[in-house]
Coordinates of C-alpha atoms in Angstrom, one line a residue:
Chain L
G8 CA 4.6 8.0 -3.8
N9 CA 5.7 6.0 -0.8
S10 CA 3.2 4.2 1.4
V11 CA 2.7 1.2 3.6
T12 CA -0.5 -0.8 3.8
Q13 CA -0.9 -3.3 6.6
M14 CA -3.5 -5.7 7.8
E15 CA -6.2 -4.1 9.9
G16 CA -6.8 -5.3 13.4
P17 CA -7.4 -5.9 16.0
V18 CA -6.1 -9.5 15.9
T19 CA -6.8 -11.9 18.8
L20 CA -5.0 -15.2 19.1
S21 CA -4.7 -17.9 21.6
E22 CA -1.3 -18.6 23.1
E23 CA 0.9 -20.8 20.8
A24 CA -1.1 -19.9 17.7
F25 CA 0.6 -19.0 14.4
L26 CA 0.7 -15.3 13.6
T27 CA 0.8 -13.5 10.3
I28 CA 0.4 -9.8 9.9
N29 CA 0.4 -8.7 6.2
C30 CA 2.3 -5.7 5.0
T31 CA 2.6 -4.4 1.4
Y32 CA 4.3 -1.3 0.2
T33 CA 4.8 1.1 -2.6
A34 CA 8.0 3.1 -3.0
T35 CA 9.6 5.4 -5.5
G36 CA 13.0 3.8 -5.1
Y37 CA 14.6 0.9 -3.4
P38 CA 13.4 0.9 0.2
S39 CA 14.6 -0.6 3.5
L40 CA 11.8 -2.3 5.4
F41 CA 11.1 -2.5 9.1
W42 CA 8.8 -3.8 11.7
Y43 CA 8.4 -1.8 14.9
V44 CA 6.5 -2.8 18.0
Q45 CA 4.7 -0.7 20.6
Y46 CA 4.0 -2.5 23.9
P47 CA 1.4 -1.0 26.2
G48 CA 2.7 2.2 27.8
E49 CA 6.0 2.1 26.0
G50 CA 7.6 3.8 22.9
L51 CA 8.1 2.3 19.5
Q52 CA 10.9 -0.3 19.4
L53 CA 12.6 -1.9 16.4
L54 CA 11.6 -5.5 16.0
L55 CA 13.4 -6.4 12.8
K56 CA 14.5 -5.0 9.5
A57 CA 15.7 -6.0 6.0
T58 CA 17.5 -3.7 3.6
K59 CA 17.5 -5.6 0.3
A60 CA 15.4 -8.1 -1.6
D61 CA 15.2 -11.6 -0.3
D62 CA 16.7 -10.6 3.0
K63 CA 15.0 -12.1 6.1
G64 CA 14.9 -10.1 9.3
S65 CA 14.4 -12.0 12.5
N66 CA 14.2 -11.3 16.2
K67 CA 12.5 -12.8 19.3
G68 CA 11.0 -15.6 17.1
F69 CA 9.5 -13.1 14.6
E70 CA 10.5 -13.2 11.0
A71 CA 9.8 -11.2 7.8
T72 CA 11.2 -11.6 4.3
Y73 CA 11.6 -8.7 1.9
R74 CA 9.8 -9.8 -1.3
K75 CA 10.4 -7.3 -4.1
E76 CA 8.3 -9.2 -6.6
T77 CA 5.2 -8.9 -4.4
T78 CA 6.2 -5.7 -2.6
S79 CA 5.6 -7.4 0.7
F80 CA 7.1 -7.8 4.1
H81 CA 4.7 -10.0 6.1
L82 CA 5.5 -10.6 9.8
E83 CA 5.2 -14.1 11.1
K84 CA 5.7 -16.0 14.3
G85 CA 5.2 -19.7 14.8
S86 CA 4.0 -19.6 18.4
V87 CA 2.8 -16.4 20.0
Q88 CA 2.9 -15.7 23.7
V89 CA 0.8 -13.4 25.9
S90 CA 3.8 -11.1 26.2
D91 CA 3.6 -10.5 22.4
S92 CA 0.4 -8.5 22.9
A93 CA 1.3 -5.1 21.4
V94 CA 0.7 -2.9 18.3
Y95 CA 2.9 -3.8 15.3
F96 CA 3.9 -1.2 12.7
C97 CA 5.3 -1.9 9.3
A98 CA 7.5 0.8 7.9
L99 CA 9.8 1.7 5.0
S100 CA 12.6 4.1 4.5
V101 CA 13.7 5.2 1.1
G102 CA 15.8 7.9 -0.5
T103 CA 17.9 10.6 1.1
G104 CA 17.1 11.9 4.5
N105 CA 16.0 8.5 6.0
Q106 CA 12.3 9.5 6.2
F107 CA 10.2 6.7 7.4
Y108 CA 6.7 5.9 6.2
F109 CA 4.5 3.8 8.6
G110 CA 1.4 1.7 8.3
T111 CA -1.5 2.3 10.5
G112 CA -0.5 -0.4 13.0
T113 CA -2.1 -3.8 13.8
S114 CA -3.1 -4.5 17.4
L115 CA -2.4 -8.0 18.6
T116 CA -3.9 -9.5 21.7
V117 CA -2.8 -13.0 22.8
I118 CA -5.0 -14.8 25.3
P119 CA -3.9 -17.6 27.6
Chain O
E9 CA 15.4 1.7 26.7
T10 CA 16.6 3.4 23.5
G11 CA 18.5 6.3 25.2
V12 CA 16.2 8.9 23.6
T13 CA 14.5 11.0 26.1
Q14 CA 11.6 13.5 25.6
S15 CA 10.0 16.1 27.7
P16 CA 7.4 16.9 28.8
T17 CA 5.6 13.5 28.8
H18 CA 2.1 15.1 28.9
L19 CA 0.8 18.6 28.4
I20 CA -2.4 20.4 27.8
K21 CA -2.6 23.6 25.8
T22 CA -5.3 25.9 24.6
R23 CA -6.1 26.5 20.9
G24 CA -4.0 29.4 19.6
Q25 CA -1.1 28.9 22.1
Q26 CA 2.4 27.8 21.3
V27 CA 4.2 24.7 22.5
T28 CA 7.9 23.5 22.6
L29 CA 8.8 19.9 23.0
R30 CA 12.3 18.7 23.7
C31 CA 14.3 15.7 22.8
S32 CA 17.8 14.3 23.8
S33 CA 19.1 11.9 21.2
Q34 CA 20.9 8.7 21.9
S35 CA 24.6 9.2 22.7
G36 CA 26.6 9.5 19.5
H37 CA 23.5 10.0 17.2
N38 CA 23.7 13.1 15.0
T39 CA 20.3 12.9 13.3
V40 CA 17.0 13.6 14.9
S41 CA 13.6 13.3 13.4
W42 CA 10.1 14.2 14.7
Y43 CA 6.9 12.3 14.1
Q44 CA 3.2 13.0 14.9
Q45 CA 1.1 10.0 15.9
A46 CA -2.6 10.5 16.1
L47 CA -4.7 8.1 18.1
G48 CA -5.1 4.8 16.2
Q49 CA -2.7 5.8 13.4
G50 CA 0.9 5.3 12.5
P51 CA 3.5 7.9 13.0
Q52 CA 3.7 10.7 10.4
F53 CA 7.0 12.3 9.5
I54 CA 7.2 16.0 10.4
F55 CA 10.9 16.8 9.7
Q56 CA 14.5 15.7 10.3
Y57 CA 17.6 17.5 11.4
Y58 CA 21.1 16.4 10.5
R59 CA 24.1 18.2 12.0
E60 CA 21.9 21.2 13.0
E61 CA 20.3 21.6 9.5
E62 CA 16.8 20.6 8.5
N63 CA 17.3 18.1 5.7
G64 CA 13.8 16.7 5.1
R65 CA 10.2 17.8 5.8
G66 CA 6.9 16.0 5.6
N67 CA 3.5 17.5 4.8
F68 CA 3.2 19.8 7.8
P69 CA 2.6 23.6 7.7
P70 CA 5.3 26.1 8.6
R71 CA 3.8 26.6 12.0
F72 CA 5.6 23.4 12.8
S73 CA 9.3 24.3 13.2
G74 CA 12.3 22.9 14.9
L75 CA 15.9 23.3 16.0
Q76 CA 18.9 21.0 16.6
F77 CA 21.6 22.1 18.9
P78 CA 25.4 21.4 18.8
N79 CA 25.0 18.5 21.2
Y80 CA 22.4 17.1 18.8
S81 CA 19.4 17.5 21.1
S82 CA 16.4 19.0 19.4
E83 CA 13.2 21.0 19.9
L84 CA 9.9 20.9 18.1
N85 CA 7.9 24.1 18.2
V86 CA 4.2 24.4 17.2
N87 CA 2.6 27.8 16.9
A88 CA -1.1 28.7 16.7
L89 CA -2.2 25.3 18.1
E90 CA -5.3 23.7 16.6
L91 CA -7.5 21.0 18.0
D92 CA -6.2 18.6 15.4
D93 CA -2.7 19.0 16.7
S94 CA -3.6 16.8 19.7
A95 CA -1.4 13.7 19.3
L96 CA 1.6 11.9 20.5
Y97 CA 4.8 13.5 19.3
L98 CA 7.7 11.2 18.9
C99 CA 11.4 12.0 18.6
A100 CA 13.7 9.5 17.0
S101 CA 17.5 9.6 16.6
S102 CA 19.9 7.8 14.3
L103 CA 23.6 7.8 13.4
G104 CA 23.6 9.6 10.0
D105 CA 20.7 10.2 7.6
N106 CA 21.2 7.3 5.2
S107 CA 18.2 5.3 4.1
G108 CA 18.1 2.1 5.9
N109 CA 19.6 3.4 9.1
T110 CA 17.5 2.3 12.1
I111 CA 15.8 5.1 14.0
Y112 CA 15.4 4.8 17.8
F113 CA 12.3 6.4 19.3
G114 CA 11.7 8.1 22.6
E115 CA 8.5 7.4 24.5
G116 CA 6.9 10.6 23.2
S117 CA 5.1 13.7 24.4
W118 CA 1.3 13.6 24.6
L119 CA -0.1 16.9 23.6
T120 CA -3.8 17.7 24.1
V121 CA -5.2 20.9 22.7
V122 CA -8.5 22.2 24.1

């Protein structure tokens, strides 16, 4: 089947620290991979995506590389800010119909 | 702002009742999907509508049903509400139903069943 497993939280970091949130997937096809972010009191927003192996998605200083050999799509940022505090969801889309499968989310809190 | 709007934002229903949630898709988007997000969990796919036809369904019982209208707006209906239906219901729209298309979410409708 199709599923996403992501690092459990909550994660607490100091400002300017390095962030990694791990995400691995299983898919019955060739998926597209996404990271969505949910800021407090807001809806889910696309952070970045990658649609084929070795593609790197990037946005707002965040990056993730589609690794087919390890079935992973880990999210990284070199220097987090307080404003990055949010819940991060890894997701995949595969097959017809564009159905998305989400991980359980990782809560990140960045302290000054 | 994604341009996807949902109503109502919050509602409380009694077990056994029925509820209708509404969604207006982003301008130009012809595909709408609905997700259920329980507290502390990721969104779970309910179903998707493309050009007014249901073209994908997740593991939800038939009492979850929907519609898409000619202007691509959509409704989610849930009959015979159960306590476990309490969740955030998210609508998402996209242009086309191809795998890899980004979906854009509304802010959701919080449903509490008592």
